[in-house]
mmCIF file of C-alpha atoms in Angstrom:
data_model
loop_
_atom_site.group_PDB
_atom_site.id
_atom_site.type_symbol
_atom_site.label_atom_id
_atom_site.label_comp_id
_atom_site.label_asym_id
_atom_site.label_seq_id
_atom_site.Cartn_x
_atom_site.Cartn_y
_atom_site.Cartn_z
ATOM 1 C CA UNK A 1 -27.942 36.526 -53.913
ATOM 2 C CA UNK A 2 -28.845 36.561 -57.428
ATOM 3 C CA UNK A 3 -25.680 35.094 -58.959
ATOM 4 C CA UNK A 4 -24.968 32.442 -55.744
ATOM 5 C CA UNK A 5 -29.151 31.999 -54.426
ATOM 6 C CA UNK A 6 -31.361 32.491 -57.752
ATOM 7 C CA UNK A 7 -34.109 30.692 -56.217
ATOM 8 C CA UNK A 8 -33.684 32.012 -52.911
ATOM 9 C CA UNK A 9 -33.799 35.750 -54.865
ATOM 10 C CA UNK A 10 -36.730 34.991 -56.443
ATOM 11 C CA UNK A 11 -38.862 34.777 -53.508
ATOM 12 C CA UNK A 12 -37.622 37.469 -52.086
ATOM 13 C CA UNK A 13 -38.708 39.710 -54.957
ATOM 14 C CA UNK A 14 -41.887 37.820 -54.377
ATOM 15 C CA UNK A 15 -42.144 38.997 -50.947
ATOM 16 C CA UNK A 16 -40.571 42.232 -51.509
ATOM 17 C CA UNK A 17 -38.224 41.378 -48.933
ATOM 18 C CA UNK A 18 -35.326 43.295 -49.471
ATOM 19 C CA UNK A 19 -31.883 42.899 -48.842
ATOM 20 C CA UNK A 20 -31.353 45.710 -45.820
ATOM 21 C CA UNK A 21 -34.170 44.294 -44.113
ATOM 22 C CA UNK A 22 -32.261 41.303 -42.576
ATOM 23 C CA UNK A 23 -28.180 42.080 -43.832
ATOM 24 C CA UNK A 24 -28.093 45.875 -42.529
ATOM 25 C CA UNK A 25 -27.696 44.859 -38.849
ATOM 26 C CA UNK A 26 -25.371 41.968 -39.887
ATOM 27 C CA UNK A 27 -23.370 44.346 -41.657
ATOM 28 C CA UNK A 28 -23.273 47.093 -39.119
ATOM 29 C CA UNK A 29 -22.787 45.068 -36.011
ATOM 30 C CA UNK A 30 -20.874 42.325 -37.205
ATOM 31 C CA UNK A 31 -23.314 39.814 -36.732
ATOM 32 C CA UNK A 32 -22.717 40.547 -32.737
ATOM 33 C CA UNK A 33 -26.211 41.654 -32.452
ATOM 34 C CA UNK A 34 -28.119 38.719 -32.362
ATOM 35 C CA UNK A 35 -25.746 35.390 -33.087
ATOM 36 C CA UNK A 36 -23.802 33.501 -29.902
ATOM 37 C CA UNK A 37 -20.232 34.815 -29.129
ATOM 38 C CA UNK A 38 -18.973 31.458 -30.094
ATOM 39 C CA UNK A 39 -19.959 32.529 -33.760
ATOM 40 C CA UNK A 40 -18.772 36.179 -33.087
ATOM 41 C CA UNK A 41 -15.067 35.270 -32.137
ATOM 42 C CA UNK A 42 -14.617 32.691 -35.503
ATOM 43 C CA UNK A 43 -16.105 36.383 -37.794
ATOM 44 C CA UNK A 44 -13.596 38.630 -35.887
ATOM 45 C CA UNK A 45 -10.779 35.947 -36.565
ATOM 46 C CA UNK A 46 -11.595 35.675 -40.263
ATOM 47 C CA UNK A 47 -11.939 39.540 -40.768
ATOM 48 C CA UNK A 48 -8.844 40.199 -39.026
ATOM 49 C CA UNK A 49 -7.128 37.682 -41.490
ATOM 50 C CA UNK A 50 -9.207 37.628 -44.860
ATOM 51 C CA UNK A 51 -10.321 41.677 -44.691
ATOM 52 C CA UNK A 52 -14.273 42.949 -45.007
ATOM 53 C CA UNK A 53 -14.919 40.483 -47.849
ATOM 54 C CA UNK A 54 -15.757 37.487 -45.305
ATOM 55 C CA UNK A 55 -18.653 39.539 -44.063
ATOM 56 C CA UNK A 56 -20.527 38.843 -47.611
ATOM 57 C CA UNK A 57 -19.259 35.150 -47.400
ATOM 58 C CA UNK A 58 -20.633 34.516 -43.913
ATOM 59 C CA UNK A 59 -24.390 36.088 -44.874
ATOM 60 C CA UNK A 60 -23.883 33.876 -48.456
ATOM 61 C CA UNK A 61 -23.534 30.982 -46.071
ATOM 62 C CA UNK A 62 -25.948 31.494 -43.533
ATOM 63 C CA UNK A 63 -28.672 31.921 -46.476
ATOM 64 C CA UNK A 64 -27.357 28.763 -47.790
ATOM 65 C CA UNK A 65 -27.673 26.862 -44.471
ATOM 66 C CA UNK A 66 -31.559 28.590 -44.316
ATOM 67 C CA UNK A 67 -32.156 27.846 -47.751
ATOM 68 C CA UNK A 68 -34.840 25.319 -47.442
ATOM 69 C CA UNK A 69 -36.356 26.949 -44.306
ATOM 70 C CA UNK A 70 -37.099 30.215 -46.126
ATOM 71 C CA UNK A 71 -38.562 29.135 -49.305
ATOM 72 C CA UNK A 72 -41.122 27.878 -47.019
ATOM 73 C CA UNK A 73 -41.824 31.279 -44.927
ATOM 74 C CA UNK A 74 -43.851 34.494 -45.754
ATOM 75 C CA UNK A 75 -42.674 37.824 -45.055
ATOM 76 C CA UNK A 76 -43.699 37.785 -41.207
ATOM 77 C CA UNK A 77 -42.389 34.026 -41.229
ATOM 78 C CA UNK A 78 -39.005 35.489 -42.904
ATOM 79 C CA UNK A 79 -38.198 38.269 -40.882
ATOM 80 C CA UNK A 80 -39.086 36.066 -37.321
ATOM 81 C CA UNK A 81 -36.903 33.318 -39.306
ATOM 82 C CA UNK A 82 -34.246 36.076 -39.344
ATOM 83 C CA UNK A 83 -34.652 37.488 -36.040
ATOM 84 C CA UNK A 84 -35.226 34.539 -33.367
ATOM 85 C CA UNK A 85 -34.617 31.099 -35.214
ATOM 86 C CA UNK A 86 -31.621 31.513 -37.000
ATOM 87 C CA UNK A 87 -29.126 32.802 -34.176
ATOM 88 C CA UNK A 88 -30.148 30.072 -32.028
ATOM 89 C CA UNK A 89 -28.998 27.345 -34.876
ATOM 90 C CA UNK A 90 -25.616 28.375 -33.821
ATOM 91 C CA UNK A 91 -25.468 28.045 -30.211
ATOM 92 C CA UNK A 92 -23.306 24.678 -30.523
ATOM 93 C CA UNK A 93 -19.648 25.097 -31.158
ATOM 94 C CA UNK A 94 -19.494 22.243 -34.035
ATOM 95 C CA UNK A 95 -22.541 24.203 -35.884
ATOM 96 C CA UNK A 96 -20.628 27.602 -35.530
ATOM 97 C CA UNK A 97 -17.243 25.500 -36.541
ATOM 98 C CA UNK A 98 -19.267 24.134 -39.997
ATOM 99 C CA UNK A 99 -20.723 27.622 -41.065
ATOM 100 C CA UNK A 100 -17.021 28.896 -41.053
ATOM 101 C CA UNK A 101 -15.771 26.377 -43.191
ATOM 102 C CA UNK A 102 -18.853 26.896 -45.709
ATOM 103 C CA UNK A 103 -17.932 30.420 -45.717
ATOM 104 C CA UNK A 104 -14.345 30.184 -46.530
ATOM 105 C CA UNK A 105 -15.116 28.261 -49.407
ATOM 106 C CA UNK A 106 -17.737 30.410 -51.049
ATOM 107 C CA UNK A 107 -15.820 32.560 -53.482
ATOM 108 C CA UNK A 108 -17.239 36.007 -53.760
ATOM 109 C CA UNK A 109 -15.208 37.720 -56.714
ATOM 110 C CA UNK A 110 -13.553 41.158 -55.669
ATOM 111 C CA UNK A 111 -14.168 43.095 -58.798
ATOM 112 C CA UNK A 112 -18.104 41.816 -59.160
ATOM 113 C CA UNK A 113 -18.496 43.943 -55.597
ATOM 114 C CA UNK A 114 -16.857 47.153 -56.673
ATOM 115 C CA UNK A 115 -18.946 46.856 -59.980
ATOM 116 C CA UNK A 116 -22.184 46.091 -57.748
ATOM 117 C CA UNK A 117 -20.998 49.569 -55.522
ATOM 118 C CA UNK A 118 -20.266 51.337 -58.418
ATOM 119 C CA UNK A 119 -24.013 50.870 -60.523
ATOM 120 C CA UNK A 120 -26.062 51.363 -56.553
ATOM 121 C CA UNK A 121 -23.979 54.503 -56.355
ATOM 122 C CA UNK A 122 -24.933 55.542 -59.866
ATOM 123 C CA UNK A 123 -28.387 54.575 -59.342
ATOM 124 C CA UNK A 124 -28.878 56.352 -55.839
ATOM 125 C CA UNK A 125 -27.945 59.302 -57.939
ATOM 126 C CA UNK A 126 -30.251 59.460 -60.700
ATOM 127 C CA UNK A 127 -32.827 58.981 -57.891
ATOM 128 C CA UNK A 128 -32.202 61.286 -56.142
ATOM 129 C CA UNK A 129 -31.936 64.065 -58.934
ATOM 130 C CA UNK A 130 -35.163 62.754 -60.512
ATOM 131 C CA UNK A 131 -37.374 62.128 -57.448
ATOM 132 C CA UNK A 132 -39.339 64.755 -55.872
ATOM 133 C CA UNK A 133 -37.550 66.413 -52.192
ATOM 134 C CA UNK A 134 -40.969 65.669 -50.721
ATOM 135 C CA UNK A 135 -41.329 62.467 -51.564
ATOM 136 C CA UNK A 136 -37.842 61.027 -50.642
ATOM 137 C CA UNK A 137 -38.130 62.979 -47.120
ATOM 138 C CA UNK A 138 -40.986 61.176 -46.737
ATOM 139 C CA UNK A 139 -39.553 57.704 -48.170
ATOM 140 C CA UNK A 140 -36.683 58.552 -45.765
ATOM 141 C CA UNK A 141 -39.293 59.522 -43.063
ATOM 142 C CA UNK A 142 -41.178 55.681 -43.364
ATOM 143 C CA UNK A 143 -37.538 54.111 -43.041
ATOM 144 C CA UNK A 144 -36.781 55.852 -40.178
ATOM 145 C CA UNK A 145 -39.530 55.225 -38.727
ATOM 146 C CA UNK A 146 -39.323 51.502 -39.797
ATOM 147 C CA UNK A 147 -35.145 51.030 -37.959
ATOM 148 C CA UNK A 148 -36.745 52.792 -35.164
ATOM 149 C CA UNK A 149 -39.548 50.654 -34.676
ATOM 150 C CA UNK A 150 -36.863 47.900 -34.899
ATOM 151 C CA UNK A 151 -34.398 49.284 -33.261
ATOM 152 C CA UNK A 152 -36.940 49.403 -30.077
ATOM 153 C CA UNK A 153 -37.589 46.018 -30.635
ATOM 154 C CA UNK A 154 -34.125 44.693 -30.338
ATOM 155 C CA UNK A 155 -33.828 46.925 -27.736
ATOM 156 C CA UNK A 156 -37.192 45.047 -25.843
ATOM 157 C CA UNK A 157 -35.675 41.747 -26.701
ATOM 158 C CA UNK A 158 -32.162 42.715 -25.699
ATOM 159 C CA UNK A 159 -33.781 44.243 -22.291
ATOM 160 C CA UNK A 160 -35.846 41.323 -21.516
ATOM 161 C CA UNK A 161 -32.678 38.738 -22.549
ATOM 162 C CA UNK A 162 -30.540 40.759 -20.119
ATOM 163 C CA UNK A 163 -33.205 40.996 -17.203
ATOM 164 C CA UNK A 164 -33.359 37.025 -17.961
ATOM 165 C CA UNK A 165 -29.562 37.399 -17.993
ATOM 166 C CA UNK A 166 -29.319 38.968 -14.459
ATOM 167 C CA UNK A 167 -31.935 36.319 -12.985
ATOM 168 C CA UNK A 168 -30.324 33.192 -14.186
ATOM 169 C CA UNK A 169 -26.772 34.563 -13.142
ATOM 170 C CA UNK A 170 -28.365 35.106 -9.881
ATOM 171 C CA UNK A 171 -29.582 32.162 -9.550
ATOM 172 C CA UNK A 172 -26.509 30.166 -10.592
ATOM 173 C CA UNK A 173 -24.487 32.990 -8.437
ATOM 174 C CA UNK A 174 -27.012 31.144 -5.184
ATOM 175 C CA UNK A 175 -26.456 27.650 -6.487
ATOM 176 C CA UNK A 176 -22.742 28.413 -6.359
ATOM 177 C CA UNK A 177 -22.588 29.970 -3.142
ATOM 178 C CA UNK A 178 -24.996 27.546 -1.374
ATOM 179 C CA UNK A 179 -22.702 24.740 -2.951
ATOM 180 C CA UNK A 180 -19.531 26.143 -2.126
ATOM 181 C CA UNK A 181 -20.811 26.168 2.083
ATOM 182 C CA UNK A 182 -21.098 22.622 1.521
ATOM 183 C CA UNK A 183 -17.998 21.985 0.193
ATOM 184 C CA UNK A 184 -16.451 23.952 3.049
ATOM 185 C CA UNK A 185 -18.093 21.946 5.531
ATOM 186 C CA UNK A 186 -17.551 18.647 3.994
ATOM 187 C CA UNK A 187 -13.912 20.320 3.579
ATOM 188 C CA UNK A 188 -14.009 20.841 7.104
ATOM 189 C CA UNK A 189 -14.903 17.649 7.881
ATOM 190 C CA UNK A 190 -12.561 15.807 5.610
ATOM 191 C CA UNK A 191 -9.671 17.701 7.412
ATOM 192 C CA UNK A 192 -10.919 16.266 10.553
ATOM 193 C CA UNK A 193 -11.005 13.135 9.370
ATOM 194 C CA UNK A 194 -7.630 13.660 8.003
ATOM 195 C CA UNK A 195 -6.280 13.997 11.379
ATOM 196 C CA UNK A 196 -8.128 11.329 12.504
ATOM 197 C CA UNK A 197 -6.951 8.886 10.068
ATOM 198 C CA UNK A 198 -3.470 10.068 10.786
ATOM 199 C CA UNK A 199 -3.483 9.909 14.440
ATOM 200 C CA UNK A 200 -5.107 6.090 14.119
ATOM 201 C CA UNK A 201 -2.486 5.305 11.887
ATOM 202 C CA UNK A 202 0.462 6.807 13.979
ATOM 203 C CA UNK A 203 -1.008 4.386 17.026
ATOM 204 C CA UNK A 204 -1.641 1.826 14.469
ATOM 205 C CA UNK A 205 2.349 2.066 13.534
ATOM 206 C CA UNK A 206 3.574 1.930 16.952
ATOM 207 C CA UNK A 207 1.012 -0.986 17.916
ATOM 208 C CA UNK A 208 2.517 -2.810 14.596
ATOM 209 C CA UNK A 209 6.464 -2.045 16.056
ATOM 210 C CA UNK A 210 5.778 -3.505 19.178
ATOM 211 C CA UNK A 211 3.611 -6.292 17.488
ATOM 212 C CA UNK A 212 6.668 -7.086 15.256
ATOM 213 C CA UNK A 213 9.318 -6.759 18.114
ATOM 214 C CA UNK A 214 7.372 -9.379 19.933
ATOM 215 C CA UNK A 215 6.988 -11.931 16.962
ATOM 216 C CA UNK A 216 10.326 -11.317 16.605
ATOM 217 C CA UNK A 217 11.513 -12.480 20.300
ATOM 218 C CA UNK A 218 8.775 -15.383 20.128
ATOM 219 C CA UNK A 219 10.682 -16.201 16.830
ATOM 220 C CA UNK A 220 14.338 -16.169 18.087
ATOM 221 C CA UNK A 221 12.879 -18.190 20.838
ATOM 222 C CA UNK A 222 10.818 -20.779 18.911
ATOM 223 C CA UNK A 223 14.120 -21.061 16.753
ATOM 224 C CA UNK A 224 16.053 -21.448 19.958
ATOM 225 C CA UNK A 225 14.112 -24.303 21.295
ATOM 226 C CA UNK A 226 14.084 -25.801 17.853
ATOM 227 C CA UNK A 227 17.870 -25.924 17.437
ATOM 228 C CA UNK A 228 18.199 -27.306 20.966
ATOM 229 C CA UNK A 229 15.735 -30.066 19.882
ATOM 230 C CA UNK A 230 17.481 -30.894 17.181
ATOM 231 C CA UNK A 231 20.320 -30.730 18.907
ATOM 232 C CA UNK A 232 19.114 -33.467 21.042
ATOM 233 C CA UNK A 233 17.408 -35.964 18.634
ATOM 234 C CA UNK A 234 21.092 -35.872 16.884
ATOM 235 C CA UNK A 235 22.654 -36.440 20.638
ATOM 236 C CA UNK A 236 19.432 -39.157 20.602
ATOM 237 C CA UNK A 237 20.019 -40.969 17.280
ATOM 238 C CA UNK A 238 24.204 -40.667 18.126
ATOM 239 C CA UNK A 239 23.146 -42.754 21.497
ATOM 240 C CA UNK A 240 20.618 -45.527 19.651
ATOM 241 C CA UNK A 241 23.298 -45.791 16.896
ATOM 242 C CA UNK A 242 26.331 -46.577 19.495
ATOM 243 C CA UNK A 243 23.242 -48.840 21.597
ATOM 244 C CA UNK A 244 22.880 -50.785 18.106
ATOM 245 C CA UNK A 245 26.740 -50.881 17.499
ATOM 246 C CA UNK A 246 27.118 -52.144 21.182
ATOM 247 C CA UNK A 247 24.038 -54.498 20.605
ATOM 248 C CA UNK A 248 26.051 -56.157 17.385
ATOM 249 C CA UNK A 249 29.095 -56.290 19.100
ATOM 250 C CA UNK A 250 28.046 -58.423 22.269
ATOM 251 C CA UNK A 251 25.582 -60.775 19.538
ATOM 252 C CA UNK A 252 28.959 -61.421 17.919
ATOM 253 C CA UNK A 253 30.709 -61.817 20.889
ATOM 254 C CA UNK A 254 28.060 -64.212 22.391
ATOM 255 C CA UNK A 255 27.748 -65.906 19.043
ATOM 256 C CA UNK A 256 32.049 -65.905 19.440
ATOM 257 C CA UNK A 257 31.545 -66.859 23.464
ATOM 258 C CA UNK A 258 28.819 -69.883 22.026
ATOM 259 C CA UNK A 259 31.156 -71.486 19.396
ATOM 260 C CA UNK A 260 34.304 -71.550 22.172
ATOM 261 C CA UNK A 261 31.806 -73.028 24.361
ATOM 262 C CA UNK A 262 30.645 -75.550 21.440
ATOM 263 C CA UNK A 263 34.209 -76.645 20.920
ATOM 264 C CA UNK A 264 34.390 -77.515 24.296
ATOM 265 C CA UNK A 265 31.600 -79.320 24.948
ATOM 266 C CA UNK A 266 32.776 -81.244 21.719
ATOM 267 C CA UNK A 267 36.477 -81.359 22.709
ATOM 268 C CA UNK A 268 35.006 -82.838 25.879
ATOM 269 C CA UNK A 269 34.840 -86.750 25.563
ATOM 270 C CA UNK A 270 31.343 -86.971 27.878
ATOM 271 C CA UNK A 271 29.611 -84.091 26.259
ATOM 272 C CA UNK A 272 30.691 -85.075 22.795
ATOM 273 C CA UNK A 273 28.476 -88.233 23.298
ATOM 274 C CA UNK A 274 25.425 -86.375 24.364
ATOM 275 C CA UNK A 275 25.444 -83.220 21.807
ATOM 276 C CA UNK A 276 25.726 -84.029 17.968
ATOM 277 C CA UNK A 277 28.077 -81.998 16.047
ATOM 278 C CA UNK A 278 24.569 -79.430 14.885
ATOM 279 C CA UNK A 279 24.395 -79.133 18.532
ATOM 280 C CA UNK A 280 20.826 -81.646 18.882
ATOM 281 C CA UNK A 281 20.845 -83.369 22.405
ATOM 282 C CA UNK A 282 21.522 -87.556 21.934
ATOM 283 C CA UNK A 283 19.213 -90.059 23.175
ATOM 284 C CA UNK A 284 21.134 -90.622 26.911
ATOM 285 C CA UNK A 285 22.835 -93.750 26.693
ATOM 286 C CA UNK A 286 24.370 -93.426 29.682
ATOM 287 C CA UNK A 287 22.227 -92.642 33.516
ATOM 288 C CA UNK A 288 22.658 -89.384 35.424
ATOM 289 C CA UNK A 289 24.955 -90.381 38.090
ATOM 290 C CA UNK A 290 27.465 -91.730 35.241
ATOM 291 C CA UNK A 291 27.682 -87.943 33.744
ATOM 292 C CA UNK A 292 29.374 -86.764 36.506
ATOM 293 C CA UNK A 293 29.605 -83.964 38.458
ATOM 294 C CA UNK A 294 31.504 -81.489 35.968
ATOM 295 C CA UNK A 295 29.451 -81.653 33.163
ATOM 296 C CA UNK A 296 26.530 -80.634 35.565
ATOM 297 C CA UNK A 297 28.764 -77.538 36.636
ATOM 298 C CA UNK A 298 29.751 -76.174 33.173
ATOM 299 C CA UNK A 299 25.862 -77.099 32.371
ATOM 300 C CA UNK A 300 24.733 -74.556 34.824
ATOM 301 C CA UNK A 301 27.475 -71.908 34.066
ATOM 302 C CA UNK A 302 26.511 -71.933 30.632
ATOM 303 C CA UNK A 303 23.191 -71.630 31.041
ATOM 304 C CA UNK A 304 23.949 -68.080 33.901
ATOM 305 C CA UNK A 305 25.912 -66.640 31.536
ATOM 306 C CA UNK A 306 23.047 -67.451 28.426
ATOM 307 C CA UNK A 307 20.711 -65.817 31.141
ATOM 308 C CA UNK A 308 22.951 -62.943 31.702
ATOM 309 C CA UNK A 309 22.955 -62.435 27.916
ATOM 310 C CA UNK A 310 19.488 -62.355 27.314
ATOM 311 C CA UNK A 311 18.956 -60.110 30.520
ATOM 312 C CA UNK A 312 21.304 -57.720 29.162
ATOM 313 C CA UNK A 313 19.933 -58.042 25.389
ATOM 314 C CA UNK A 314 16.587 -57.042 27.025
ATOM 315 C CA UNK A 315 17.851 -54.313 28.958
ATOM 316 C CA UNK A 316 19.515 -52.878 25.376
ATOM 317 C CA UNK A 317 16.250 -53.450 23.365
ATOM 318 C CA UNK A 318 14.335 -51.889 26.259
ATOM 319 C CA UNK A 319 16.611 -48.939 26.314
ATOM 320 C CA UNK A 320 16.514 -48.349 22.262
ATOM 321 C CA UNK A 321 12.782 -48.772 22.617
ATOM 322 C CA UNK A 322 13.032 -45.892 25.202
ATOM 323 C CA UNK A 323 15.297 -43.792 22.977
ATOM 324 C CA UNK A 324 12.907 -44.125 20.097
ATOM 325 C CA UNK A 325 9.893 -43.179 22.055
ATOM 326 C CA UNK A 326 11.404 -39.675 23.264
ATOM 327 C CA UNK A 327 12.752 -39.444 19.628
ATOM 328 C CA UNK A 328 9.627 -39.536 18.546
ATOM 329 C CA UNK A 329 7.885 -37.331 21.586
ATOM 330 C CA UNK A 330 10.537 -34.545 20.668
ATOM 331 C CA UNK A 331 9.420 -34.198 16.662
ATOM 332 C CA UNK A 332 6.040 -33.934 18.364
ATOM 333 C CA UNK A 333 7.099 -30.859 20.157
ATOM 334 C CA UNK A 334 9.065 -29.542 17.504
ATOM 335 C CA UNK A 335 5.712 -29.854 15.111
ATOM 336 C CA UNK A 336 3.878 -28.283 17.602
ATOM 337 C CA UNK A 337 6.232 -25.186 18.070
ATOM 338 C CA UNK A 338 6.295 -25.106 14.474
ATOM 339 C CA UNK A 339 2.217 -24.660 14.323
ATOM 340 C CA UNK A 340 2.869 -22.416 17.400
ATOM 341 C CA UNK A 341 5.086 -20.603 15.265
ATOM 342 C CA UNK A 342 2.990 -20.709 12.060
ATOM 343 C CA UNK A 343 -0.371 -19.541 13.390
ATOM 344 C CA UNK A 344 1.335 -16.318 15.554
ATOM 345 C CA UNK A 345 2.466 -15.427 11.977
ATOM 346 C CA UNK A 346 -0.445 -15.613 10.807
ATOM 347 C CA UNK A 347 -2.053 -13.760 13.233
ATOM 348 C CA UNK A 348 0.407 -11.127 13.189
ATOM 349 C CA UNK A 349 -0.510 -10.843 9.439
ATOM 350 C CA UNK A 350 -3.823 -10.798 9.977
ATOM 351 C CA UNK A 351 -3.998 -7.813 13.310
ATOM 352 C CA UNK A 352 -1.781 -5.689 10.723
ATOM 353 C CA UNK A 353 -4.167 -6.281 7.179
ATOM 354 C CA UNK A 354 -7.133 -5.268 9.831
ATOM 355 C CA UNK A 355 -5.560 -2.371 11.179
ATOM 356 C CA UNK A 356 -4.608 -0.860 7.614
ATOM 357 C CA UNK A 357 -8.010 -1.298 6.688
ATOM 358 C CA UNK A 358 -9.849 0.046 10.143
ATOM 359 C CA UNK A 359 -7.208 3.313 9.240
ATOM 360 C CA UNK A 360 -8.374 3.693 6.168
ATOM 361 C CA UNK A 361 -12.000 3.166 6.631
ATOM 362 C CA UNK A 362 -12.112 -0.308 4.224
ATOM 363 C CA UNK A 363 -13.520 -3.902 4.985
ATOM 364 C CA UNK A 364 -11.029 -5.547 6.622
ATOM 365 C CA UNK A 365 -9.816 -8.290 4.336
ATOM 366 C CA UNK A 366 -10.459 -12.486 6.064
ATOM 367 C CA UNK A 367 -6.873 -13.403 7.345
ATOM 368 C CA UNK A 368 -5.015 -16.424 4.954
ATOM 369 C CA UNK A 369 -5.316 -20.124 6.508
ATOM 370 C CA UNK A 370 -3.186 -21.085 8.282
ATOM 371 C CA UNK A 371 -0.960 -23.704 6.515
ATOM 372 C CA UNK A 372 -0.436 -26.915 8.473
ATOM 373 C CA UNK A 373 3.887 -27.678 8.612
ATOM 374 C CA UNK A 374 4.460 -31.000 7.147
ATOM 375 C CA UNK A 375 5.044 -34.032 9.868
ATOM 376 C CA UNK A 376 8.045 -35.408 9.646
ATOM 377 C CA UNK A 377 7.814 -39.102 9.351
ATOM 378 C CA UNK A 378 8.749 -40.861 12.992
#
């Protein structure tokens, strides 16, 4: 301590605090005695690799670390600095971790230490050939005395740590057990719940199957009927396209029936007088009886057959009108199958989402709206 701690050195000599007091058990036990096992297991590691040397370089760094705390202290101070305060510094892994690095970088020099062995071992002799038997026996006596007076201390403290030891493993050892029961019933009850959960979801399963198998028939239906509507709005639109074909073809043929009947009221030397050549109706220059009884006969047949026409061009309108309105009465039932359709899906989805949920003890999530199929323009 002289060469690395002057300072520190000094005040020992002040105190008359010498070196065995505090570095003999260090030295003998291996710093086991008193510091955490944390600390122990990093000394062991460095003496098995570095040899005895790192014992002097672990006490050079613990003094270091205390520097500051034990220029403060008196003798009591420094020995109750030595003995309670400094092994619990080390408790914490990183504080254990940092005093090992400080010692591995203190260099202690290998010949300095068999020089220092050499002059104590030359100085314990002279001592003892000079001093007086009595005296040392009693010097030896005191010291004795002193390690045993110590050693009954440690032996108190190490007694009343390991009674406080046994309680506070006893009480941990009740803490466990009482919280190891409760994890056996919860464990119990989570196996229950286990089987619960399974069983609900093996029902759940087949509920879904038979859920699915009837969507599935309600499908191939729905898409049944829908096919066979279509089916007959195309048979539908075939029959108003042929009624509009068959409505064109007897306008032109009336139009065609019209002029023939035209060119022979104009080929016809009576008629010609009375009907203009645009078909207008002459001022009558001539009286009824002179007409004669012809024109009055092709008068009236041409005005059956325009009846007959018109009869029969209402009948066709009336009939595409007809067409047109169960046209349009069969996209309403195909929109309506298609909701029909839409919101069983949706239900389906919905039943399943809830059932997953209910298995697995969730909030069941709100089914989707249902989306509204676009109408088809009529």
């Amino acid at each position: 301590t002289n060469e690395q701690l002057p300072d520190l050195h000094h005040h020992f000599c002040v105190l008359n605090l010498e070196v065995h007091m505090y570095a003999s058990q260090w030295f003998l036990t291996l710093f086991t005695a008193k510091f955490p096992l944390c600390m122990v297991f990093h000394i062991i590691d460095l003496l098995l690799c570095e040899g005895l040397n790192i014992i002097f370089n672990v006490a050079l760094a613990l003094l270091k670390t205390s520097k500051e705390d034990l220029l403060q202290a008196d003798f009591e101070g420094a020995l109750k600095f030595f003995r309670v305060q400094l092994p619990k510094r080390y408790r914490a892994e990183e504080n254990a971790r940092r005093l090992m690095e400080q010692a591995c970088h203190i260099k202690v020099p290998t010949k300095k230490l068999k020089k220092y062995e050499k002059e104590y071992q030359t100085m314990r002799e002279s001592q003892l050939q000079q001093e007086d038997p009595m005296d040392r026996y009693k010097r030896e006596n005191r010291r004795l005395q002193e390690a045993s007076m110590r050693l009954e201390q440690e032996n108190d403290d190490l007694a009343h740590e390991l009674v406080t030891s046994k309680i506070a493993l006893r009480n941990d050892l009740d803490q466990a057990e009482d919280k190891a029961d409760v994890l056996n019933k919860e464990l119990l009850l989570t196996k229950q719940r286990l089987v619960e959960t399974e069983e609900e979801k093996r029902k759940q399963e087949e509920e879904t199957a038979q859920l699915k198998e009837v969507f599935r028939k309600q499908l191939e239906k729905a898409e049944y009927e829908i096919k066979k509507t279509t089916a007959i709005i195309a048979e539908y639109k075939q029959i108003c396209s042929q009624l509009s074909t068959r409505l064109e073809t007897q306008q032109a043929a009336s139009r065609e029936e019209l002029e023939v009947v035209k060119g022979k009221m104009m080929a016809c030397k009576h008629c010609s007088d009375i009907f203009s050549k645009e078909g207008a109706l002459k001022p009558a220059a001539v009286s009824k009886e002179e007409q004669g009884v012809d024109l009055d006969d092709e008068k009236d047949n041409l005005k059956k057959q325009l009846r007959e026409m018109e009869l029969e061009l209402a009948q066709t309108k009336l009939q595409l009108v007809e067409a047109k309105c169960k046209i349009q009465e069969l996209e309403h039932q195909r929109g309506a199958l298609m909701n029909e359709i839409q919101a069983a899906k949706n239900s389906w989805f919905s039943k399943t989402l809830n059932s997953i949920k209910t298995a697995t003890g969730t909030q069941p999530l709100q089914p989707p709206p249902a989306t509204q199929p676009p109408k088809e323009s009529t």
